[in-house]
Amino acid sequence: MRITIAIIFILSILTTIGFIFWNQEWKFSKPTPKPENLIEIESGDSVSASVLKALGVQNEENVFVHFYNYDCPCSRFNIKEFKDLTIKYRDKVKFVAVLESVDKSPKEIKEFREKYDLGIRLHLDTSGEIANQLGIYSTPQAVLIKNNVIYFSGNYNKARFCTTQNTKFASIALQAMTTGKEAPVFPELATIAYGCELPANGNDLTRIDKFFNFLEK
């Protein structure tokens, strides 16, 4: 009898854990809801002087803007892909990491710099204003700027693990930009945001989310 109860108990725990992991994968496989006040941005749109100034961008500089949220599992899965891009293209492009957080202290910047040590400019976007001005409402996302206009805005890949070579949208766009080519024309999949809503848009993590974030840190 005790053995039966123990087996049932263990199976219940394993089933619960399996469901939680499945739920996490399912949640991030759906498109991120668009906020009502979203500013729609397309390739060729001009970037405002105030945004360029906030990002520390000089006129006509090639820029890669990475939107990151430490509390977002998708952002943490994506960081290796971003780091590889900074190493490969840092002599040709200015990289800026925009940290999406409602924490108004410099703690987020310090943690990001110490953890990843990328040697790039960091900007703490507590209000989500930079993201909003560039049409970003989810992390991780990337915006490429060339001659003060949007060259590319969208996803790194069709999935958060960034392993599919022919859908590495941000990487393909970056290669084209640094070789003087026109912006690639991607399928809609490149611009439909998947991942985590911005904290500034009221993205409150559930207890389950926070538990798994703790395990991943």
Short mmCIF file of N, CA and C in Angstrom, two decimals, residues 44-48 52 57-64 144-152 177:
data_model
loop_
_atom_site.label_atom_id
_atom_site.label_comp_id
_atom_site.label_asym_id
_atom_site.label_seq_id
_atom_site.Cartn_x
_atom_site.Cartn_y
_atom_site.Cartn_z
N GLY A 44 12.78 52.00 -43.25
CA GLY A 44 12.78 53.27 -43.98
C GLY A 44 12.25 54.43 -43.18
N ASP A 45 11.61 54.16 -42.03
CA ASP A 45 11.11 55.24 -41.17
C ASP A 45 12.29 55.92 -40.48
N SER A 46 12.18 57.24 -40.32
CA SER A 46 13.23 58.00 -39.65
C SER A 46 13.19 57.77 -38.15
N VAL A 47 14.36 57.83 -37.53
CA VAL A 47 14.48 57.72 -36.08
C VAL A 47 14.65 59.13 -35.52
N SER A 48 13.87 59.46 -34.50
CA SER A 48 13.89 60.81 -33.96
C SER A 48 15.25 61.15 -33.34
N LEU A 52 17.98 58.94 -30.89
CA LEU A 52 19.40 58.80 -31.25
C LEU A 52 20.29 59.35 -30.15
N VAL A 57 23.99 57.79 -30.15
CA VAL A 57 24.31 57.52 -31.55
C VAL A 57 24.71 58.80 -32.27
N GLN A 58 25.81 58.73 -33.00
CA GLN A 58 26.24 59.83 -33.85
C GLN A 58 25.53 59.75 -35.19
N ASN A 59 25.48 60.87 -35.90
CA ASN A 59 24.81 60.91 -37.20
C ASN A 59 25.39 59.88 -38.17
N GLU A 60 24.48 59.19 -38.86
CA GLU A 60 24.82 58.25 -39.92
C GLU A 60 25.68 57.07 -39.44
N GLU A 61 25.58 56.77 -38.16
CA GLU A 61 26.28 55.61 -37.62
C GLU A 61 25.43 54.36 -37.83
N ASN A 62 26.07 53.24 -38.17
CA ASN A 62 25.35 51.96 -38.22
C ASN A 62 25.15 51.46 -36.80
N VAL A 63 23.91 51.18 -36.43
CA VAL A 63 23.60 50.86 -35.04
C VAL A 63 22.76 49.58 -34.97
N PHE A 64 23.08 48.76 -33.97
CA PHE A 64 22.30 47.57 -33.66
C PHE A 64 21.78 47.75 -32.24
N LEU A 144 17.79 47.66 -36.22
CA LEU A 144 19.01 48.09 -36.90
C LEU A 144 18.75 49.46 -37.52
N ILE A 145 19.67 50.39 -37.29
CA ILE A 145 19.53 51.76 -37.78
C ILE A 145 20.70 52.08 -38.70
N LYS A 146 20.38 52.59 -39.88
CA LYS A 146 21.41 52.99 -40.86
C LYS A 146 21.06 54.38 -41.38
N ASN A 147 22.00 55.30 -41.29
CA ASN A 147 21.77 56.68 -41.74
C ASN A 147 20.53 57.29 -41.08
N ASN A 148 20.35 56.99 -39.81
CA ASN A 148 19.27 57.56 -38.98
C ASN A 148 17.87 57.08 -39.38
N VAL A 149 17.78 55.99 -40.12
CA VAL A 149 16.48 55.42 -40.46
C VAL A 149 16.47 53.94 -40.09
N ILE A 150 15.28 53.39 -39.94
CA ILE A 150 15.13 51.98 -39.59
C ILE A 150 15.53 51.10 -40.78
N TYR A 151 16.50 50.25 -40.55
CA TYR A 151 16.94 49.30 -41.57
C TYR A 151 16.23 47.96 -41.37
N PHE A 152 16.08 47.57 -40.12
CA PHE A 152 15.37 46.33 -39.78
C PHE A 152 14.82 46.46 -38.38
N MET A 177 23.45 44.86 -43.94
CA MET A 177 23.71 46.27 -43.65
C MET A 177 25.20 46.58 -43.68
#
